[in-house]
């Protein structure tokens, strides 16, 4: 399916721009944005910790809890998190699947995230010069939207927007080695000393954040030197002489 839109140039004779289904986003994007998360799982109502914070991109059904995962073992499942009572997803998960350019990213717990849906703001703060084109939330000047849902809404009148990831110039699109998000891929988790043996005492794991080979030799540490002086045995106590 191809959608034809007129590019906004201020006049009636604008050029016609074609948008493919790929540009409008994958089939799972709209179900993801409309799904209710952080509710009790209907399939496991009697189990503890049955909060639904997972979503299967292949099934595009309801939200899942941890007990639902065995039925989706071979599917692509993403985790939804919460920030200020709004649903967010990590850039490391969604950035490999769709183009999130023009969307404001935030850092929460040392991880980049994007909001799923808009957060309308009644009044922009003082001195604000840029707001979300859909919900009017204050934004830095380099962004146009505050969430994935707002970008989807902006595609109605701006045909230049796309969710399709285009290969960069000079980048081989076959192997995907130039992707900005390959380093976050679960298949390429760097096995640092902290991950491999943080509880192993007496072993030092060599890792220079990628500057050296990850197969660096393992060397035992020097045993600590006990510098404590042995306690001197106390002698028999003697009473002080009494002078009358």
PDB file of N, CA and C in Angstrom, residues 69-110:
ATOM      1  N   UNK A  69       5.719 -15.299  29.223  1.00  0.00           N
ATOM      2  CA  UNK A  69       6.871 -15.388  28.324  1.00  0.00           C
ATOM      3  C   UNK A  69       7.103 -16.770  27.720  1.00  0.00           C
ATOM      4  N   UNK A  70       6.903 -17.881  28.450  1.00  0.00           N
ATOM      5  CA  UNK A  70       7.141 -19.190  27.812  1.00  0.00           C
ATOM      6  C   UNK A  70       6.359 -19.409  26.526  1.00  0.00           C
ATOM      7  N   UNK A  71       5.179 -18.809  26.417  1.00  0.00           N
ATOM      8  CA  UNK A  71       4.391 -18.962  25.191  1.00  0.00           C
ATOM      9  C   UNK A  71       4.916 -18.102  24.051  1.00  0.00           C
ATOM     10  N   UNK A  72       5.840 -17.195  24.353  1.00  0.00           N
ATOM     11  CA  UNK A  72       6.412 -16.306  23.331  1.00  0.00           C
ATOM     12  C   UNK A  72       7.932 -16.459  23.291  1.00  0.00           C
ATOM     13  N   UNK A  73       8.384 -17.664  23.496  1.00  0.00           N
ATOM     14  CA  UNK A  73       9.819 -17.910  23.650  1.00  0.00           C
ATOM     15  C   UNK A  73      10.617 -17.470  22.417  1.00  0.00           C
ATOM     16  N   UNK A  74      10.097 -17.719  21.230  1.00  0.00           N
ATOM     17  CA  UNK A  74      10.823 -17.403  19.998  1.00  0.00           C
ATOM     18  C   UNK A  74      10.368 -16.093  19.367  1.00  0.00           C
ATOM     19  N   UNK A  75       9.636 -15.274  20.099  1.00  0.00           N
ATOM     20  CA  UNK A  75       9.133 -14.012  19.567  1.00  0.00           C
ATOM     21  C   UNK A  75       9.991 -12.847  20.063  1.00  0.00           C
ATOM     22  N   UNK A  76       9.806 -11.702  19.418  1.00  0.00           N
ATOM     23  CA  UNK A  76      10.519 -10.484  19.828  1.00  0.00           C
ATOM     24  C   UNK A  76       9.652  -9.768  20.861  1.00  0.00           C
ATOM     25  N   UNK A  77      10.107  -9.761  22.090  1.00  0.00           N
ATOM     26  CA  UNK A  77       9.358  -9.145  23.194  1.00  0.00           C
ATOM     27  C   UNK A  77      10.154  -7.962  23.720  1.00  0.00           C
ATOM     28  N   UNK A  78       9.493  -6.841  23.921  1.00  0.00           N
ATOM     29  CA  UNK A  78      10.130  -5.646  24.472  1.00  0.00           C
ATOM     30  C   UNK A  78       9.520  -5.343  25.832  1.00  0.00           C
ATOM     31  N   UNK A  79      10.282  -4.636  26.648  1.00  0.00           N
ATOM     32  CA  UNK A  79       9.820  -4.276  27.993  1.00  0.00           C
ATOM     33  C   UNK A  79       9.461  -2.800  28.048  1.00  0.00           C
ATOM     34  N   UNK A  80       8.322  -2.513  28.639  1.00  0.00           N
ATOM     35  CA  UNK A  80       7.865  -1.142  28.818  1.00  0.00           C
ATOM     36  C   UNK A  80       8.129  -0.736  30.262  1.00  0.00           C
ATOM     37  N   UNK A  81       8.606   0.472  30.440  1.00  0.00           N
ATOM     38  CA  UNK A  81       8.900   0.986  31.779  1.00  0.00           C
ATOM     39  C   UNK A  81       8.040   2.223  32.042  1.00  0.00           C
ATOM     40  N   UNK A  82       8.149   2.759  33.267  1.00  0.00           N
ATOM     41  CA  UNK A  82       7.346   3.919  33.636  1.00  0.00           C
ATOM     42  C   UNK A  82       8.221   5.038  34.122  1.00  0.00           C
ATOM     43  N   UNK A  83       7.848   6.237  33.738  1.00  0.00           N
ATOM     44  CA  UNK A  83       8.509   7.435  34.228  1.00  0.00           C
ATOM     45  C   UNK A  83       7.446   8.506  34.385  1.00  0.00           C
ATOM     46  N   UNK A  84       7.312   9.009  35.598  1.00  0.00           N
ATOM     47  CA  UNK A  84       6.295  10.030  35.890  1.00  0.00           C
ATOM     48  C   UNK A  84       4.909   9.586  35.429  1.00  0.00           C
ATOM     49  N   UNK A  85       4.582   8.317  35.706  1.00  0.00           N
ATOM     50  CA  UNK A  85       3.271   7.748  35.385  1.00  0.00           C
ATOM     51  C   UNK A  85       2.997   7.677  33.891  1.00  0.00           C
ATOM     52  N   UNK A  86       4.036   7.704  33.076  1.00  0.00           N
ATOM     53  CA  UNK A  86       3.879   7.570  31.631  1.00  0.00           C
ATOM     54  C   UNK A  86       4.738   6.406  31.142  1.00  0.00           C
ATOM     55  N   UNK A  87       4.264   5.744  30.092  1.00  0.00           N
ATOM     56  CA  UNK A  87       4.959   4.585  29.549  1.00  0.00           C
ATOM     57  C   UNK A  87       6.139   5.013  28.683  1.00  0.00           C
ATOM     58  N   UNK A  88       7.274   4.354  28.887  1.00  0.00           N
ATOM     59  CA  UNK A  88       8.483   4.653  28.118  1.00  0.00           C
ATOM     60  C   UNK A  88       9.102   3.337  27.669  1.00  0.00           C
ATOM     61  N   UNK A  89       9.976   3.438  26.687  1.00  0.00           N
ATOM     62  CA  UNK A  89      10.720   2.286  26.202  1.00  0.00           C
ATOM     63  C   UNK A  89      12.155   2.726  25.967  1.00  0.00           C
ATOM     64  N   UNK A  90      13.083   1.834  26.198  1.00  0.00           N
ATOM     65  CA  UNK A  90      14.492   2.175  26.045  1.00  0.00           C
ATOM     66  C   UNK A  90      14.855   2.338  24.566  1.00  0.00           C
ATOM     67  N   UNK A  91      15.717   3.306  24.307  1.00  0.00           N
ATOM     68  CA  UNK A  91      16.197   3.535  22.946  1.00  0.00           C
ATOM     69  C   UNK A  91      16.954   2.317  22.439  1.00  0.00           C
ATOM     70  N   UNK A  92      17.643   1.615  23.322  1.00  0.00           N
ATOM     71  CA  UNK A  92      18.400   0.441  22.912  1.00  0.00           C
ATOM     72  C   UNK A  92      17.502  -0.662  22.379  1.00  0.00           C
ATOM     73  N   UNK A  93      16.216  -0.651  22.742  1.00  0.00           N
ATOM     74  CA  UNK A  93      15.277  -1.665  22.247  1.00  0.00           C
ATOM     75  C   UNK A  93      14.549  -1.212  20.997  1.00  0.00           C
ATOM     76  N   UNK A  94      14.053   0.018  20.998  1.00  0.00           N
ATOM     77  CA  UNK A  94      13.229   0.466  19.878  1.00  0.00           C
ATOM     78  C   UNK A  94      14.044   1.123  18.774  1.00  0.00           C
ATOM     79  N   UNK A  95      15.229   1.643  19.109  1.00  0.00           N
ATOM     80  CA  UNK A  95      16.024   2.351  18.108  1.00  0.00           C
ATOM     81  C   UNK A  95      16.570   1.465  17.016  1.00  0.00           C
ATOM     82  N   UNK A  96      16.635   0.157  17.264  1.00  0.00           N
ATOM     83  CA  UNK A  96      17.095  -0.779  16.245  1.00  0.00           C
ATOM     84  C   UNK A  96      15.975  -1.157  15.288  1.00  0.00           C
ATOM     85  N   UNK A  97      14.737  -0.820  15.634  1.00  0.00           N
ATOM     86  CA  UNK A  97      13.589  -1.287  14.862  1.00  0.00           C
ATOM     87  C   UNK A  97      12.931  -0.195  14.040  1.00  0.00           C
ATOM     88  N   UNK A  98      12.917   1.033  14.557  1.00  0.00           N
ATOM     89  CA  UNK A  98      12.289   2.144  13.841  1.00  0.00           C
ATOM     90  C   UNK A  98      13.167   3.382  13.956  1.00  0.00           C
ATOM     91  N   UNK A  99      12.917   4.328  13.075  1.00  0.00           N
ATOM     92  CA  UNK A  99      13.640   5.599  13.096  1.00  0.00           C
ATOM     93  C   UNK A  99      12.966   6.528  14.108  1.00  0.00           C
ATOM     94  N   UNK A 100      13.712   6.886  15.149  1.00  0.00           N
ATOM     95  CA  UNK A 100      13.139   7.743  16.201  1.00  0.00           C
ATOM     96  C   UNK A 100      13.687   9.164  16.107  1.00  0.00           C
ATOM     97  N   UNK A 101      14.171   9.555  14.951  1.00  0.00           N
ATOM     98  CA  UNK A 101      14.678  10.914  14.794  1.00  0.00           C
ATOM     99  C   UNK A 101      13.552  11.919  15.003  1.00  0.00           C
ATOM    100  N   UNK A 102      13.910  13.109  15.456  1.00  0.00           N
ATOM    101  CA  UNK A 102      12.987  14.230  15.756  1.00  0.00           C
ATOM    102  C   UNK A 102      12.201  14.008  17.054  1.00  0.00           C
ATOM    103  N   UNK A 103      12.444  12.887  17.762  1.00  0.00           N
ATOM    104  CA  UNK A 103      11.730  12.607  19.009  1.00  0.00           C
ATOM    105  C   UNK A 103      12.668  12.862  20.182  1.00  0.00           C
ATOM    106  N   UNK A 104      12.201  13.589  21.177  1.00  0.00           N
ATOM    107  CA  UNK A 104      13.003  13.902  22.357  1.00  0.00           C
ATOM    108  C   UNK A 104      13.341  12.630  23.133  1.00  0.00           C
ATOM    109  N   UNK A 105      14.609  12.455  23.464  1.00  0.00           N
ATOM    110  CA  UNK A 105      15.040  11.330  24.292  1.00  0.00           C
ATOM    111  C   UNK A 105      15.432  11.858  25.666  1.00  0.00           C
ATOM    112  N   UNK A 106      15.307  11.006  26.655  1.00  0.00           N
ATOM    113  CA  UNK A 106      15.652  11.344  28.032  1.00  0.00           C
ATOM    114  C   UNK A 106      16.565  10.256  28.588  1.00  0.00           C
ATOM    115  N   UNK A 107      17.268  10.575  29.656  1.00  0.00           N
ATOM    116  CA  UNK A 107      18.131   9.609  30.325  1.00  0.00           C
ATOM    117  C   UNK A 107      17.564   9.336  31.710  1.00  0.00           C
ATOM    118  N   UNK A 108      17.200   8.082  31.950  1.00  0.00           N
ATOM    119  CA  UNK A 108      16.655   7.672  33.235  1.00  0.00           C
ATOM    120  C   UNK A 108      17.413   6.421  33.683  1.00  0.00           C
ATOM    121  N   UNK A 109      17.974   6.482  34.866  1.00  0.00           N
ATOM    122  CA  UNK A 109      18.774   5.364  35.390  1.00  0.00           C
ATOM    123  C   UNK A 109      19.881   4.972  34.418  1.00  0.00           C
ATOM    124  N   UNK A 110      20.557   5.991  33.877  1.00  0.00           N
ATOM    125  CA  UNK A 110      21.703   5.810  32.977  1.00  0.00           C
ATOM    126  C   UNK A 110      21.328   5.167  31.656  1.00  0.00           C
TER     127      UNK A 110
END
